[in-house]
């Protein structure tokens, strides 16, 4: 663990890191909550879905999408909400605080690169306790509502003002 300070950066996905991205995977009990085969996911994205990588020690160790049409897609979306979707950290890098640091870096990243948005929103599966706790710790607030249109059960709707 060392000094306990984990330096994590966020960068837009680029084909240069495709090979690294293809190696990203989560533990089998987490697989239902996120995506696998990141390069394939990236190929199939809509224009409004912007893929990003989480970089740690010079390597891609995680992935997420910023969804610019989130408020149109889900009726719980407030005006000018940007969606955070499919966030994952590779199983070999879990438990080091990487997801926490990446999520804490998101508000300033989004404000800088997507200045039109007022709030970040996401859904997290009710059974995905670790992710839920992580988002709470990073300043996301549970709206108290559940989204029930997901493939693997009800999800908490969470948001964080920008």
XYZ file of C-alpha atoms in Angstrom:
162
model
C 0.000 0.000 0.000
C 2.871 2.429 0.582
C 1.870 5.999 1.325
C -1.773 5.228 0.701
C -2.022 7.809 -2.049
C -3.176 6.245 -5.280
C -2.659 8.415 -8.343
C -5.339 7.650 -10.868
C -6.140 9.557 -14.033
C -9.011 9.458 -16.484
C -8.488 9.591 -20.218
C -10.683 9.250 -23.272
C -10.506 5.780 -24.777
C -8.112 5.534 -27.696
C -7.292 2.611 -30.008
C -3.661 2.838 -28.835
C -4.796 1.194 -25.596
C -7.068 -1.361 -27.244
C -4.885 -4.305 -26.261
C -4.735 -3.214 -22.614
C -8.488 -2.608 -22.642
C -9.129 -6.085 -24.044
C -7.491 -7.608 -20.950
C -9.796 -5.867 -18.469
C -11.987 -8.297 -16.564
C -13.878 -8.501 -13.289
C -14.486 -11.332 -10.829
C -17.112 -13.820 -11.969
C -19.676 -12.710 -9.370
C -19.338 -9.103 -10.595
C -19.661 -9.886 -14.315
C -23.456 -9.559 -14.371
C -23.195 -5.943 -13.195
C -20.902 -4.595 -15.917
C -19.451 -5.234 -19.387
C -16.760 -7.533 -20.719
C -14.707 -7.351 -23.927
C -14.231 -3.579 -23.728
C -12.978 -3.076 -27.344
C -16.146 -4.752 -28.658
C -18.318 -2.599 -26.401
C -16.524 0.488 -27.729
C -17.159 -0.538 -31.350
C -20.896 -0.799 -30.691
C -21.328 2.540 -28.909
C -23.640 5.313 -30.026
C -22.197 8.744 -30.733
C -23.553 10.027 -27.416
C -21.726 7.311 -25.423
C -18.136 8.332 -24.707
C -15.764 5.584 -23.544
C -13.061 6.346 -20.975
C -10.218 4.500 -19.338
C -8.977 4.612 -15.771
C -5.181 4.820 -15.781
C -2.981 3.706 -12.885
C 0.816 3.481 -13.038
C 0.694 4.137 -16.771
C -1.697 1.291 -17.543
C -5.382 1.022 -18.322
C -6.875 -0.678 -15.253
C -10.513 0.292 -15.645
C -13.236 1.508 -17.956
C -16.473 3.493 -17.912
C -18.856 5.296 -20.239
C -20.132 8.835 -20.035
C -23.598 8.887 -21.558
C -24.515 12.328 -22.887
C -28.138 11.385 -23.594
C -28.794 9.897 -20.171
C -31.669 12.242 -19.309
C -33.464 11.346 -22.530
C -32.988 7.607 -22.120
C -34.206 7.221 -18.534
C -37.235 9.087 -17.315
C -35.628 9.656 -13.908
C -32.968 11.770 -15.579
C -32.942 15.409 -14.560
C -32.205 18.095 -17.086
C -28.598 18.158 -18.097
C -27.652 14.895 -16.418
C -24.615 13.026 -17.694
C -24.744 9.300 -17.062
C -21.889 7.206 -15.665
C -22.241 3.649 -16.937
C -20.444 0.299 -17.044
C -17.719 1.370 -14.606
C -15.284 -1.414 -13.857
C -11.830 -1.901 -12.395
C -9.851 -4.963 -13.444
C -9.960 -7.741 -10.852
C -6.168 -7.624 -10.383
C -6.400 -3.970 -9.347
C -9.464 -4.081 -7.110
C -9.194 -3.210 -3.420
C -6.517 -0.548 -3.945
C -8.834 2.458 -3.918
C -8.594 2.923 -7.683
C -12.352 3.083 -8.304
C -12.723 5.512 -5.397
C -10.048 7.834 -6.766
C -11.445 7.648 -10.302
C -14.975 8.451 -9.121
C -13.697 11.300 -6.966
C -11.899 12.696 -10.031
C -15.058 12.574 -12.140
C -16.738 15.843 -11.095
C -13.783 18.011 -12.100
C -13.195 15.924 -15.245
C -16.834 16.238 -16.331
C -16.961 19.954 -15.488
C -13.855 20.557 -17.586
C -14.749 18.409 -20.607
C -18.571 18.508 -20.522
C -19.360 21.932 -19.014
C -23.043 21.889 -20.052
C -24.009 19.267 -17.471
C -25.324 20.008 -13.976
C -25.442 16.569 -12.416
C -23.914 13.097 -12.808
C -26.270 10.152 -12.504
C -25.891 6.404 -12.416
C -27.704 3.273 -11.398
C -26.165 0.548 -9.276
C -27.655 -2.881 -8.734
C -29.163 -3.341 -5.278
C -27.075 -6.505 -4.859
C -23.840 -4.750 -5.809
C -23.090 -3.638 -2.239
C -19.417 -2.798 -2.799
C -20.125 -0.467 -5.713
C -23.012 1.168 -3.844
C -20.814 1.877 -0.812
C -18.065 3.240 -3.061
C -20.397 5.704 -4.801
C -21.784 6.907 -1.458
C -18.261 7.450 -0.158
C -17.496 9.497 -3.280
C -20.337 11.942 -2.749
C -23.135 10.341 -4.769
C -26.543 10.513 -3.092
C -29.173 7.794 -3.282
C -32.295 9.353 -4.804
C -34.448 6.923 -2.829
C -35.959 5.659 -6.071
C -35.323 2.338 -7.762
C -34.887 1.703 -11.466
C -36.512 -1.629 -12.263
C -35.852 -1.820 -16.002
C -32.385 -3.379 -15.692
C -31.563 -6.947 -16.777
C -30.408 -8.239 -13.366
C -32.844 -6.756 -10.868
C -33.639 -3.410 -9.253
C -31.046 -0.664 -9.156
C -30.483 2.324 -6.894
C -30.606 5.639 -8.761
C -27.757 7.807 -7.522
C -26.574 11.270 -8.400
C -24.003 13.876 -7.638
C -24.337 17.580 -8.365
C -21.529 19.145 -10.372
